[in-house]
mmCIF file of C-alpha atoms in Angstrom:
data_model
loop_
_atom_site.group_PDB
_atom_site.id
_atom_site.type_symbol
_atom_site.label_atom_id
_atom_site.label_comp_id
_atom_site.label_asym_id
_atom_site.label_seq_id
_atom_site.Cartn_x
_atom_site.Cartn_y
_atom_site.Cartn_z
ATOM 1 C CA UNK A 30 11.783 11.283 -14.156
ATOM 2 C CA UNK A 31 14.177 9.768 -11.511
ATOM 3 C CA UNK A 32 16.126 7.040 -12.572
ATOM 4 C CA UNK A 33 18.367 4.411 -10.823
ATOM 5 C CA UNK A 34 20.726 6.737 -9.415
ATOM 6 C CA UNK A 35 24.443 5.564 -8.709
ATOM 7 C CA UNK A 36 24.810 4.267 -4.846
ATOM 8 C CA UNK A 37 26.102 6.845 -2.625
ATOM 9 C CA UNK A 38 29.266 6.377 -0.670
ATOM 10 C CA UNK A 39 28.481 5.676 2.927
ATOM 11 C CA UNK A 40 31.755 6.498 5.481
ATOM 12 C CA UNK A 41 32.297 3.946 8.247
ATOM 13 C CA UNK A 42 31.000 6.423 10.723
ATOM 14 C CA UNK A 43 27.369 7.034 8.441
ATOM 15 C CA UNK A 44 27.050 3.255 8.254
ATOM 16 C CA UNK A 45 27.639 2.682 12.071
ATOM 17 C CA UNK A 46 24.766 5.206 12.517
ATOM 18 C CA UNK A 47 22.654 3.504 10.064
ATOM 19 C CA UNK A 48 23.048 0.376 11.311
ATOM 20 C CA UNK A 49 22.212 2.033 15.083
ATOM 21 C CA UNK A 50 19.119 3.507 13.592
ATOM 22 C CA UNK A 51 18.012 0.327 12.317
ATOM 23 C CA UNK A 52 18.216 -1.273 15.610
ATOM 24 C CA UNK A 53 16.627 1.289 17.372
ATOM 25 C CA UNK A 54 13.736 1.345 14.768
ATOM 26 C CA UNK A 55 13.135 -2.438 15.021
ATOM 27 C CA UNK A 56 13.379 -2.013 18.882
ATOM 28 C CA UNK A 57 10.980 1.107 19.394
ATOM 29 C CA UNK A 58 9.238 1.534 16.094
ATOM 30 C CA UNK A 59 9.034 4.608 14.159
ATOM 31 C CA UNK A 60 6.848 6.606 16.777
ATOM 32 C CA UNK A 61 9.307 5.584 19.705
ATOM 33 C CA UNK A 62 12.389 6.711 17.753
ATOM 34 C CA UNK A 63 14.754 9.411 19.106
ATOM 35 C CA UNK A 64 18.137 10.590 18.426
ATOM 36 C CA UNK A 65 18.813 9.502 22.232
ATOM 37 C CA UNK A 66 17.906 6.023 21.398
ATOM 38 C CA UNK A 67 19.916 5.940 18.288
ATOM 39 C CA UNK A 68 22.844 7.270 20.428
ATOM 40 C CA UNK A 69 22.205 4.421 23.148
ATOM 41 C CA UNK A 70 22.304 1.733 20.406
ATOM 42 C CA UNK A 71 25.458 3.458 18.718
ATOM 43 C CA UNK A 72 27.236 3.671 22.100
ATOM 44 C CA UNK A 73 27.985 7.133 21.487
ATOM 45 C CA UNK A 74 26.795 10.764 22.438
ATOM 46 C CA UNK A 75 23.754 12.559 20.390
ATOM 47 C CA UNK A 76 26.584 14.969 19.233
ATOM 48 C CA UNK A 77 28.115 12.356 17.265
ATOM 49 C CA UNK A 78 24.981 12.131 15.190
ATOM 50 C CA UNK A 79 23.909 15.477 14.900
ATOM 51 C CA UNK A 80 27.600 16.007 13.260
ATOM 52 C CA UNK A 81 26.353 14.139 10.420
ATOM 53 C CA UNK A 82 22.477 14.755 10.447
ATOM 54 C CA UNK A 83 20.742 18.038 11.252
ATOM 55 C CA UNK A 84 17.627 16.525 12.807
ATOM 56 C CA UNK A 85 15.742 13.212 13.039
ATOM 57 C CA UNK A 86 13.946 13.667 9.891
ATOM 58 C CA UNK A 87 17.408 14.041 7.910
ATOM 59 C CA UNK A 88 18.913 10.791 9.546
ATOM 60 C CA UNK A 89 15.558 8.926 8.523
ATOM 61 C CA UNK A 90 15.805 10.236 4.897
ATOM 62 C CA UNK A 91 19.469 9.250 4.810
ATOM 63 C CA UNK A 92 18.483 5.628 6.372
ATOM 64 C CA UNK A 93 15.859 4.959 3.740
ATOM 65 C CA UNK A 94 18.472 5.790 1.186
ATOM 66 C CA UNK A 95 21.020 3.435 2.763
ATOM 67 C CA UNK A 96 18.159 0.747 3.036
ATOM 68 C CA UNK A 97 17.662 1.066 -0.802
ATOM 69 C CA UNK A 98 21.378 0.973 -1.610
ATOM 70 C CA UNK A 99 21.634 -2.286 0.623
ATOM 71 C CA UNK A 100 18.655 -3.698 -1.186
ATOM 72 C CA UNK A 101 20.059 -2.916 -4.480
ATOM 73 C CA UNK A 102 23.511 -4.129 -3.465
ATOM 74 C CA UNK A 103 22.083 -7.703 -2.216
ATOM 75 C CA UNK A 104 19.988 -8.148 -5.627
ATOM 76 C CA UNK A 105 23.071 -7.392 -7.840
ATOM 77 C CA UNK A 106 24.843 -9.994 -5.929
ATOM 78 C CA UNK A 107 22.303 -12.758 -5.658
ATOM 79 C CA UNK A 108 20.700 -12.531 -9.069
ATOM 80 C CA UNK A 109 22.237 -14.230 -12.036
ATOM 81 C CA UNK A 110 21.052 -14.621 -15.516
ATOM 82 C CA UNK A 111 17.680 -16.463 -15.134
ATOM 83 C CA UNK A 112 15.077 -13.726 -15.408
ATOM 84 C CA UNK A 113 12.490 -15.871 -14.261
ATOM 85 C CA UNK A 114 14.335 -16.848 -10.788
ATOM 86 C CA UNK A 115 15.904 -13.409 -10.720
ATOM 87 C CA UNK A 116 12.219 -12.015 -10.755
ATOM 88 C CA UNK A 117 10.782 -14.453 -8.101
ATOM 89 C CA UNK A 118 14.065 -13.608 -6.075
ATOM 90 C CA UNK A 119 13.329 -9.741 -5.929
ATOM 91 C CA UNK A 120 9.561 -10.567 -5.122
ATOM 92 C CA UNK A 121 10.554 -12.952 -2.384
ATOM 93 C CA UNK A 122 13.216 -10.077 -0.857
ATOM 94 C CA UNK A 123 10.271 -7.388 -1.143
ATOM 95 C CA UNK A 124 7.308 -9.688 0.134
ATOM 96 C CA UNK A 125 8.940 -12.692 2.052
ATOM 97 C CA UNK A 126 6.377 -15.750 1.928
ATOM 98 C CA UNK A 127 6.922 -16.431 5.484
ATOM 99 C CA UNK A 128 8.479 -13.367 7.203
ATOM 100 C CA UNK A 129 10.227 -13.674 10.234
ATOM 101 C CA UNK A 130 9.933 -11.331 13.243
ATOM 102 C CA UNK A 131 12.424 -8.821 12.218
ATOM 103 C CA UNK A 132 11.197 -8.743 8.531
ATOM 104 C CA UNK A 133 7.567 -8.020 10.126
ATOM 105 C CA UNK A 134 9.104 -5.321 12.160
ATOM 106 C CA UNK A 135 10.976 -3.716 9.166
ATOM 107 C CA UNK A 136 7.628 -3.667 7.140
ATOM 108 C CA UNK A 137 5.737 -2.084 10.131
ATOM 109 C CA UNK A 138 8.458 0.779 10.313
ATOM 110 C CA UNK A 139 8.523 1.285 6.404
ATOM 111 C CA UNK A 140 4.587 1.811 6.639
ATOM 112 C CA UNK A 141 5.074 4.141 9.657
ATOM 113 C CA UNK A 142 7.743 5.939 7.757
ATOM 114 C CA UNK A 143 6.038 6.134 4.197
ATOM 115 C CA UNK A 144 2.880 7.478 6.002
ATOM 116 C CA UNK A 145 4.576 10.513 6.820
ATOM 117 C CA UNK A 146 5.050 10.955 3.108
ATOM 118 C CA UNK A 147 1.405 12.064 2.709
ATOM 119 C CA UNK A 148 2.273 15.537 4.297
ATOM 120 C CA UNK A 149 6.016 15.499 4.518
ATOM 121 C CA UNK A 150 7.739 16.832 1.138
ATOM 122 C CA UNK A 151 11.276 15.453 1.882
ATOM 123 C CA UNK A 152 9.911 12.110 2.685
ATOM 124 C CA UNK A 153 7.484 11.958 -0.175
ATOM 125 C CA UNK A 154 10.475 12.912 -2.393
ATOM 126 C CA UNK A 155 12.483 10.023 -0.928
ATOM 127 C CA UNK A 156 9.776 7.134 -1.346
ATOM 128 C CA UNK A 157 9.428 8.464 -5.081
ATOM 129 C CA UNK A 158 13.047 7.647 -5.460
ATOM 130 C CA UNK A 159 12.811 4.430 -3.780
ATOM 131 C CA UNK A 160 9.711 3.435 -5.832
ATOM 132 C CA UNK A 161 11.669 4.603 -8.885
ATOM 133 C CA UNK A 162 14.458 2.413 -8.045
ATOM 134 C CA UNK A 163 12.576 -0.580 -6.888
ATOM 135 C CA UNK A 164 10.714 -0.382 -10.552
ATOM 136 C CA UNK A 165 13.924 0.173 -12.569
ATOM 137 C CA UNK A 166 15.296 -3.023 -10.743
ATOM 138 C CA UNK A 167 12.454 -5.222 -11.929
ATOM 139 C CA UNK A 168 12.155 -3.656 -15.554
ATOM 140 C CA UNK A 169 15.930 -4.192 -15.830
ATOM 141 C CA UNK A 170 15.105 -8.078 -15.130
ATOM 142 C CA UNK A 171 12.273 -8.035 -17.541
ATOM 143 C CA UNK A 172 14.091 -6.206 -20.245
ATOM 144 C CA UNK A 173 16.926 -8.859 -20.075
ATOM 145 C CA UNK A 174 14.439 -11.583 -20.024
ATOM 146 C CA UNK A 175 13.119 -9.926 -23.386
ATOM 147 C CA UNK A 176 16.305 -9.878 -24.717
ATOM 148 C CA UNK A 177 17.332 -13.244 -24.107
ATOM 149 C CA UNK A 178 14.079 -14.382 -25.415
ATOM 150 C CA UNK A 179 12.833 -16.126 -22.112
ATOM 151 C CA UNK A 180 10.040 -13.506 -21.850
ATOM 152 C CA UNK A 181 7.625 -12.320 -24.237
ATOM 153 C CA UNK A 182 8.046 -8.831 -25.936
ATOM 154 C CA UNK A 183 6.059 -6.763 -23.326
ATOM 155 C CA UNK A 184 6.223 -3.526 -22.109
ATOM 156 C CA UNK A 185 8.641 -3.905 -19.608
ATOM 157 C CA UNK A 186 7.556 -0.424 -17.390
ATOM 158 C CA UNK A 187 4.140 -1.684 -17.488
ATOM 159 C CA UNK A 188 4.924 -5.171 -16.084
ATOM 160 C CA UNK A 189 7.501 -3.343 -13.628
ATOM 161 C CA UNK A 190 4.719 -1.030 -12.226
ATOM 162 C CA UNK A 191 2.204 -3.757 -11.783
ATOM 163 C CA UNK A 192 4.656 -6.039 -10.055
ATOM 164 C CA UNK A 193 5.825 -3.281 -7.725
ATOM 165 C CA UNK A 194 2.129 -2.176 -6.857
ATOM 166 C CA UNK A 195 1.041 -5.736 -6.199
ATOM 167 C CA UNK A 196 4.049 -6.145 -3.893
ATOM 168 C CA UNK A 197 3.596 -2.869 -2.290
ATOM 169 C CA UNK A 198 -0.320 -3.557 -1.731
ATOM 170 C CA UNK A 199 0.291 -6.881 -0.454
ATOM 171 C CA UNK A 200 3.300 -5.546 1.997
ATOM 172 C CA UNK A 201 0.920 -2.774 3.029
ATOM 173 C CA UNK A 202 -1.918 -4.983 3.940
ATOM 174 C CA UNK A 203 0.291 -7.239 5.878
ATOM 175 C CA UNK A 204 1.322 -4.463 8.161
ATOM 176 C CA UNK A 205 -1.995 -3.068 8.593
ATOM 177 C CA UNK A 206 -4.450 -6.053 8.498
ATOM 178 C CA UNK A 207 -4.774 -9.611 10.195
ATOM 179 C CA UNK A 208 -5.210 -11.052 6.610
ATOM 180 C CA UNK A 209 -2.304 -13.661 6.563
ATOM 181 C CA UNK A 210 -3.990 -15.564 3.691
ATOM 182 C CA UNK A 211 -4.173 -12.499 1.582
ATOM 183 C CA UNK A 212 -0.071 -12.008 1.003
ATOM 184 C CA UNK A 213 0.152 -15.557 0.259
ATOM 185 C CA UNK A 214 -2.627 -15.765 -2.202
ATOM 186 C CA UNK A 215 -0.775 -12.414 -3.780
ATOM 187 C CA UNK A 216 2.370 -14.256 -3.753
ATOM 188 C CA UNK A 217 0.965 -17.255 -5.684
ATOM 189 C CA UNK A 218 -1.298 -14.666 -8.128
ATOM 190 C CA UNK A 219 2.166 -13.054 -8.711
ATOM 191 C CA UNK A 220 3.827 -16.005 -10.016
ATOM 192 C CA UNK A 221 0.987 -16.687 -12.124
ATOM 193 C CA UNK A 222 1.012 -13.220 -13.508
ATOM 194 C CA UNK A 223 4.535 -13.804 -14.428
ATOM 195 C CA UNK A 224 3.691 -17.048 -16.228
ATOM 196 C CA UNK A 225 0.825 -15.908 -18.247
ATOM 197 C CA UNK A 226 2.196 -12.239 -19.225
ATOM 198 C CA UNK A 227 5.861 -13.000 -19.418
ATOM 199 C CA UNK A 228 6.890 -16.660 -20.115
ATOM 200 C CA UNK A 229 7.064 -17.949 -23.703
ATOM 201 C CA UNK A 230 5.192 -21.365 -24.082
ATOM 202 C CA UNK B 421 -12.483 -15.329 8.766
ATOM 203 C CA UNK B 422 -14.510 -12.413 8.576
ATOM 204 C CA UNK B 423 -16.956 -12.402 5.436
ATOM 205 C CA UNK B 424 -19.053 -9.754 3.973
ATOM 206 C CA UNK B 425 -21.312 -8.512 6.951
ATOM 207 C CA UNK B 426 -24.605 -7.017 6.561
ATOM 208 C CA UNK B 427 -24.320 -3.554 6.475
ATOM 209 C CA UNK B 428 -25.168 -1.881 9.727
ATOM 210 C CA UNK B 429 -28.099 0.720 9.966
ATOM 211 C CA UNK B 430 -27.554 4.179 10.468
ATOM 212 C CA UNK B 431 -29.415 6.595 12.169
ATOM 213 C CA UNK B 432 -29.915 9.964 10.943
ATOM 214 C CA UNK B 433 -28.201 11.270 13.725
ATOM 215 C CA UNK B 434 -25.190 9.115 12.977
ATOM 216 C CA UNK B 435 -25.210 9.719 9.379
ATOM 217 C CA UNK B 436 -24.901 13.336 10.185
ATOM 218 C CA UNK B 437 -21.801 13.165 12.241
ATOM 219 C CA UNK B 438 -20.299 10.789 9.551
ATOM 220 C CA UNK B 439 -20.893 13.476 6.699
ATOM 221 C CA UNK B 440 -19.536 16.145 9.329
ATOM 222 C CA UNK B 441 -16.352 13.920 9.911
ATOM 223 C CA UNK B 442 -15.982 13.437 6.211
ATOM 224 C CA UNK B 443 -15.852 17.175 5.653
ATOM 225 C CA UNK B 444 -13.375 17.720 8.799
ATOM 226 C CA UNK B 445 -11.113 14.920 7.558
ATOM 227 C CA UNK B 446 -10.845 16.608 4.053
ATOM 228 C CA UNK B 447 -10.647 19.807 5.519
ATOM 229 C CA UNK B 448 -7.816 19.058 8.266
ATOM 230 C CA UNK B 449 -6.508 15.801 7.192
ATOM 231 C CA UNK B 450 -6.053 12.938 9.845
ATOM 232 C CA UNK B 451 -3.905 14.732 11.703
ATOM 233 C CA UNK B 452 -5.597 17.976 12.250
ATOM 234 C CA UNK B 453 -8.780 16.123 13.135
ATOM 235 C CA UNK B 454 -10.529 16.722 16.558
ATOM 236 C CA UNK B 455 -13.925 16.394 17.886
ATOM 237 C CA UNK B 456 -14.318 20.424 18.149
ATOM 238 C CA UNK B 457 -13.645 20.577 14.379
ATOM 239 C CA UNK B 458 -16.135 17.633 13.690
ATOM 240 C CA UNK B 459 -18.647 19.654 15.982
ATOM 241 C CA UNK B 460 -18.074 22.716 14.122
ATOM 242 C CA UNK B 461 -18.762 20.999 10.676
ATOM 243 C CA UNK B 462 -21.997 19.638 12.404
ATOM 244 C CA UNK B 463 -22.856 22.854 13.767
ATOM 245 C CA UNK B 464 -23.816 21.213 17.195
ATOM 246 C CA UNK B 465 -21.942 20.520 20.451
ATOM 247 C CA UNK B 466 -19.244 18.264 21.316
ATOM 248 C CA UNK B 467 -21.676 16.626 23.370
ATOM 249 C CA UNK B 468 -24.018 15.567 20.638
ATOM 250 C CA UNK B 469 -20.847 13.539 19.244
ATOM 251 C CA UNK B 470 -20.131 12.159 22.432
ATOM 252 C CA UNK B 471 -23.531 10.980 23.185
ATOM 253 C CA UNK B 472 -22.866 8.340 20.056
ATOM 254 C CA UNK B 473 -19.178 7.813 20.487
ATOM 255 C CA UNK B 474 -16.817 7.595 23.581
ATOM 256 C CA UNK B 475 -13.596 9.020 21.849
ATOM 257 C CA UNK B 476 -12.217 10.125 18.505
ATOM 258 C CA UNK B 477 -11.046 6.430 17.457
ATOM 259 C CA UNK B 478 -14.488 5.187 18.194
ATOM 260 C CA UNK B 479 -15.881 7.623 15.795
ATOM 261 C CA UNK B 480 -13.025 7.233 13.020
ATOM 262 C CA UNK B 481 -13.565 3.143 13.372
ATOM 263 C CA UNK B 482 -17.264 3.858 12.523
ATOM 264 C CA UNK B 483 -16.591 6.415 10.078
ATOM 265 C CA UNK B 484 -14.566 3.495 8.311
ATOM 266 C CA UNK B 485 -17.201 1.186 8.263
ATOM 267 C CA UNK B 486 -19.712 4.031 7.054
ATOM 268 C CA UNK B 487 -17.365 4.640 4.227
ATOM 269 C CA UNK B 488 -17.225 0.785 3.228
ATOM 270 C CA UNK B 489 -21.244 0.576 3.498
ATOM 271 C CA UNK B 490 -21.450 3.599 1.171
ATOM 272 C CA UNK B 491 -18.912 2.260 -1.122
ATOM 273 C CA UNK B 492 -20.656 -1.279 -1.403
ATOM 274 C CA UNK B 493 -24.110 0.610 -1.593
ATOM 275 C CA UNK B 494 -22.779 2.591 -4.562
ATOM 276 C CA UNK B 495 -21.121 -0.461 -6.090
ATOM 277 C CA UNK B 496 -24.524 -2.601 -5.809
ATOM 278 C CA UNK B 497 -26.508 0.317 -7.755
ATOM 279 C CA UNK B 498 -24.009 0.915 -10.442
ATOM 280 C CA UNK B 499 -22.973 -2.342 -11.286
ATOM 281 C CA UNK B 500 -24.879 -4.624 -13.369
ATOM 282 C CA UNK B 501 -24.785 -7.822 -15.194
ATOM 283 C CA UNK B 502 -21.655 -7.510 -17.154
ATOM 284 C CA UNK B 503 -18.744 -8.873 -15.365
ATOM 285 C CA UNK B 504 -16.039 -7.320 -17.137
ATOM 286 C CA UNK B 505 -17.661 -4.015 -16.994
ATOM 287 C CA UNK B 506 -18.476 -4.062 -13.263
ATOM 288 C CA UNK B 507 -14.633 -5.150 -12.500
ATOM 289 C CA UNK B 508 -13.674 -2.192 -14.260
ATOM 290 C CA UNK B 509 -16.292 -0.069 -12.735
ATOM 291 C CA UNK B 510 -15.225 -1.177 -9.069
ATOM 292 C CA UNK B 511 -11.284 -0.622 -10.186
ATOM 293 C CA UNK B 512 -11.987 2.691 -11.272
ATOM 294 C CA UNK B 513 -13.984 3.580 -7.957
ATOM 295 C CA UNK B 514 -10.994 2.444 -6.043
ATOM 296 C CA UNK B 515 -8.418 3.704 -7.929
ATOM 297 C CA UNK B 516 -9.627 6.635 -10.248
ATOM 298 C CA UNK B 517 -7.837 7.349 -13.228
ATOM 299 C CA UNK B 518 -7.802 10.877 -12.961
ATOM 300 C CA UNK B 519 -8.886 11.737 -9.459
ATOM 301 C CA UNK B 520 -10.254 14.801 -8.387
ATOM 302 C CA UNK B 521 -9.129 16.963 -5.485
ATOM 303 C CA UNK B 522 -11.507 15.258 -3.070
ATOM 304 C CA UNK B 523 -10.655 11.665 -4.047
ATOM 305 C CA UNK B 524 -6.985 12.720 -3.582
ATOM 306 C CA UNK B 525 -7.460 14.246 -0.006
ATOM 307 C CA UNK B 526 -9.844 11.160 0.822
ATOM 308 C CA UNK B 527 -6.890 8.729 -0.195
ATOM 309 C CA UNK B 528 -4.420 10.795 1.739
ATOM 310 C CA UNK B 529 -6.791 10.497 4.802
ATOM 311 C CA UNK B 530 -7.261 6.720 4.080
ATOM 312 C CA UNK B 531 -3.486 6.360 4.312
ATOM 313 C CA UNK B 532 -3.085 8.408 7.119
ATOM 314 C CA UNK B 533 -5.759 6.371 9.009
ATOM 315 C CA UNK B 534 -4.397 3.076 7.910
ATOM 316 C CA UNK B 535 -1.023 3.739 9.132
ATOM 317 C CA UNK B 536 -2.403 3.572 12.660
ATOM 318 C CA UNK B 537 -3.332 -0.038 12.318
ATOM 319 C CA UNK B 538 0.137 -0.899 12.312
ATOM 320 C CA UNK B 539 0.183 -0.407 16.279
ATOM 321 C CA UNK B 540 -3.549 0.098 16.905
ATOM 322 C CA UNK B 541 -5.386 -3.015 17.336
ATOM 323 C CA UNK B 542 -9.103 -1.737 16.818
ATOM 324 C CA UNK B 543 -7.946 0.097 13.630
ATOM 325 C CA UNK B 544 -5.923 -3.033 12.471
ATOM 326 C CA UNK B 545 -9.355 -5.234 12.956
ATOM 327 C CA UNK B 546 -11.414 -2.359 10.832
ATOM 328 C CA UNK B 547 -8.905 -2.597 8.086
ATOM 329 C CA UNK B 548 -9.005 -6.059 8.200
ATOM 330 C CA UNK B 549 -12.867 -6.159 7.742
ATOM 331 C CA UNK B 550 -12.490 -3.485 5.236
ATOM 332 C CA UNK B 551 -10.000 -5.406 2.892
ATOM 333 C CA UNK B 552 -12.384 -8.887 3.438
ATOM 334 C CA UNK B 553 -15.321 -6.972 2.224
ATOM 335 C CA UNK B 554 -13.431 -5.272 -0.676
ATOM 336 C CA UNK B 555 -11.962 -8.569 -1.918
ATOM 337 C CA UNK B 556 -15.419 -10.298 -1.405
ATOM 338 C CA UNK B 557 -16.890 -7.532 -3.698
ATOM 339 C CA UNK B 558 -14.360 -8.391 -6.486
ATOM 340 C CA UNK B 559 -14.891 -12.130 -5.722
ATOM 341 C CA UNK B 560 -18.333 -11.813 -6.395
ATOM 342 C CA UNK B 561 -17.896 -10.212 -9.672
ATOM 343 C CA UNK B 562 -15.313 -12.752 -10.872
ATOM 344 C CA UNK B 563 -17.684 -15.683 -9.767
ATOM 345 C CA UNK B 564 -20.452 -14.388 -11.302
ATOM 346 C CA UNK B 565 -18.250 -14.016 -14.499
ATOM 347 C CA UNK B 566 -17.215 -17.752 -14.387
ATOM 348 C CA UNK B 567 -20.930 -19.083 -13.881
ATOM 349 C CA UNK B 568 -22.024 -17.206 -17.138
ATOM 350 C CA UNK B 569 -18.984 -18.316 -18.784
ATOM 351 C CA UNK B 570 -17.727 -14.717 -19.726
ATOM 352 C CA UNK B 571 -14.667 -15.641 -17.363
ATOM 353 C CA UNK B 572 -12.218 -18.503 -17.419
ATOM 354 C CA UNK B 573 -12.474 -21.222 -14.675
ATOM 355 C CA UNK B 574 -9.912 -19.280 -12.248
ATOM 356 C CA UNK B 575 -9.605 -19.393 -8.687
ATOM 357 C CA UNK B 576 -11.804 -16.316 -7.780
ATOM 358 C CA UNK B 577 -10.180 -15.515 -4.390
ATOM 359 C CA UNK B 578 -6.768 -15.570 -5.904
ATOM 360 C CA UNK B 579 -7.987 -13.440 -8.589
ATOM 361 C CA UNK B 580 -9.781 -10.868 -6.118
ATOM 362 C CA UNK B 581 -6.686 -10.870 -3.726
ATOM 363 C CA UNK B 582 -4.254 -9.942 -6.716
ATOM 364 C CA UNK B 583 -6.674 -7.038 -8.012
ATOM 365 C CA UNK B 584 -6.901 -5.960 -4.451
ATOM 366 C CA UNK B 585 -3.238 -5.794 -3.706
ATOM 367 C CA UNK B 586 -2.618 -4.204 -6.924
ATOM 368 C CA UNK B 587 -5.171 -1.338 -6.238
ATOM 369 C CA UNK B 588 -4.047 -0.775 -2.926
ATOM 370 C CA UNK B 589 -0.433 -0.906 -3.585
ATOM 371 C CA UNK B 590 -1.166 2.024 -6.351
ATOM 372 C CA UNK B 591 -3.310 4.022 -4.323
ATOM 373 C CA UNK B 592 -0.720 3.797 -1.493
ATOM 374 C CA UNK B 593 1.790 5.330 -4.172
ATOM 375 C CA UNK B 594 -0.017 7.787 -5.475
ATOM 376 C CA UNK B 595 -0.637 9.279 -1.652
ATOM 377 C CA UNK B 596 3.021 8.880 -1.022
ATOM 378 C CA UNK B 597 5.117 9.615 -3.841
ATOM 379 C CA UNK B 598 5.005 11.915 -6.668
ATOM 380 C CA UNK B 599 4.915 9.069 -9.488
ATOM 381 C CA UNK B 600 1.872 10.009 -11.153
ATOM 382 C CA UNK B 601 2.726 7.969 -14.478
ATOM 383 C CA UNK B 602 2.824 4.668 -11.973
ATOM 384 C CA UNK B 603 -0.873 4.561 -11.039
ATOM 385 C CA UNK B 604 -1.916 5.212 -14.549
ATOM 386 C CA UNK B 605 0.489 2.224 -15.926
ATOM 387 C CA UNK B 606 -0.968 0.165 -13.213
ATOM 388 C CA UNK B 607 -4.548 0.781 -14.372
ATOM 389 C CA UNK B 608 -3.554 -0.169 -17.909
ATOM 390 C CA UNK B 609 -1.871 -3.357 -16.491
ATOM 391 C CA UNK B 610 -4.744 -4.318 -14.550
ATOM 392 C CA UNK B 611 -7.014 -4.147 -17.765
ATOM 393 C CA UNK B 612 -4.532 -6.139 -19.183
ATOM 394 C CA UNK B 613 -4.268 -8.777 -16.411
ATOM 395 C CA UNK B 614 -8.138 -9.163 -16.460
ATOM 396 C CA UNK B 615 -7.819 -9.874 -20.201
ATOM 397 C CA UNK B 616 -5.224 -12.478 -19.875
ATOM 398 C CA UNK B 617 -6.318 -14.032 -16.833
ATOM 399 C CA UNK B 618 -9.818 -13.946 -17.046
ATOM 400 C CA UNK B 619 -11.318 -13.310 -20.397
ATOM 401 C CA UNK B 620 -12.110 -16.403 -22.810
ATOM 402 C CA UNK B 621 -11.003 -15.492 -26.080
#
């Protein structure tokens, strides 16, 4: 099993390429992404990108890792010592109740990238790592809550997998259907799930 | 809101094309699907397909409708008057605990098709309808359970959206990651969710 690996060190040059990739993905979507367009966002030549990444897929795999590193760093900064609020915070980060345009586009991009994982082994491995790390982030909060006595003595892995699957499913539905109410209903139901499964009365 | 529409009548010729499409999708995947390959499975000319469907996308949209009609017909036949068992049955149909090779390939095909819904309005509309109908199937069982007194007086829509999102998320993860244990853990957690949210003590 892959566990939460230490975050990789990103050089300044790599970070700039990742930021440019992010902007290019938001602007052109996964299908319209090219090294030329990333180079245009970066304001450098394509060679500057190929120096770090052999091909578009290598760059995208690195981008996914970069995105999860960022996510974990943000969660580490923004969560505290109140497990219920921390859990709510992570769920809001993954499945915003009222996503802005950028968040919607990012979700759409991620669904496009993730569909490649059906047939592409390298993407599949990366999404395996991503889900492992997200599940670990949720599990850690649940474990902390149990230790502190805020949460009941549940199986932290089971609860973490349940929340991750629910969030992923609602995010997937939001990107691929027009059922806006469904994502909102799911957010309410996750809060209710945390209450009834985890909270001590 | 789209509600559970009556099933469409499929002519024998259409049904044969849908069956051929199913076999071609399992064999070649979404990316490798072509009218020629469907015609080969059908043992007829491409013209026989174009007589019914203008283009590959029309055929695929019809195929998705056909698949949901089949799913609902099966569920209607196989469920009875025991809401807990019926709910379990629907969940097992959507997210088999131990999927065989055909079920795995079908899930992979559906993820490929569904990713098109990010940018293609017609696919998006069809997946909206699909999720609407699946949510309605689950909601009907929950409502029946409440009326009969087996289930608590919960909000049937909220519970249905939660189960659908969880099942969709786990199915999506199964098709795009190597995390086999996660889908199994989610199945266990759904059973536990039904128990704690729905069952009267």
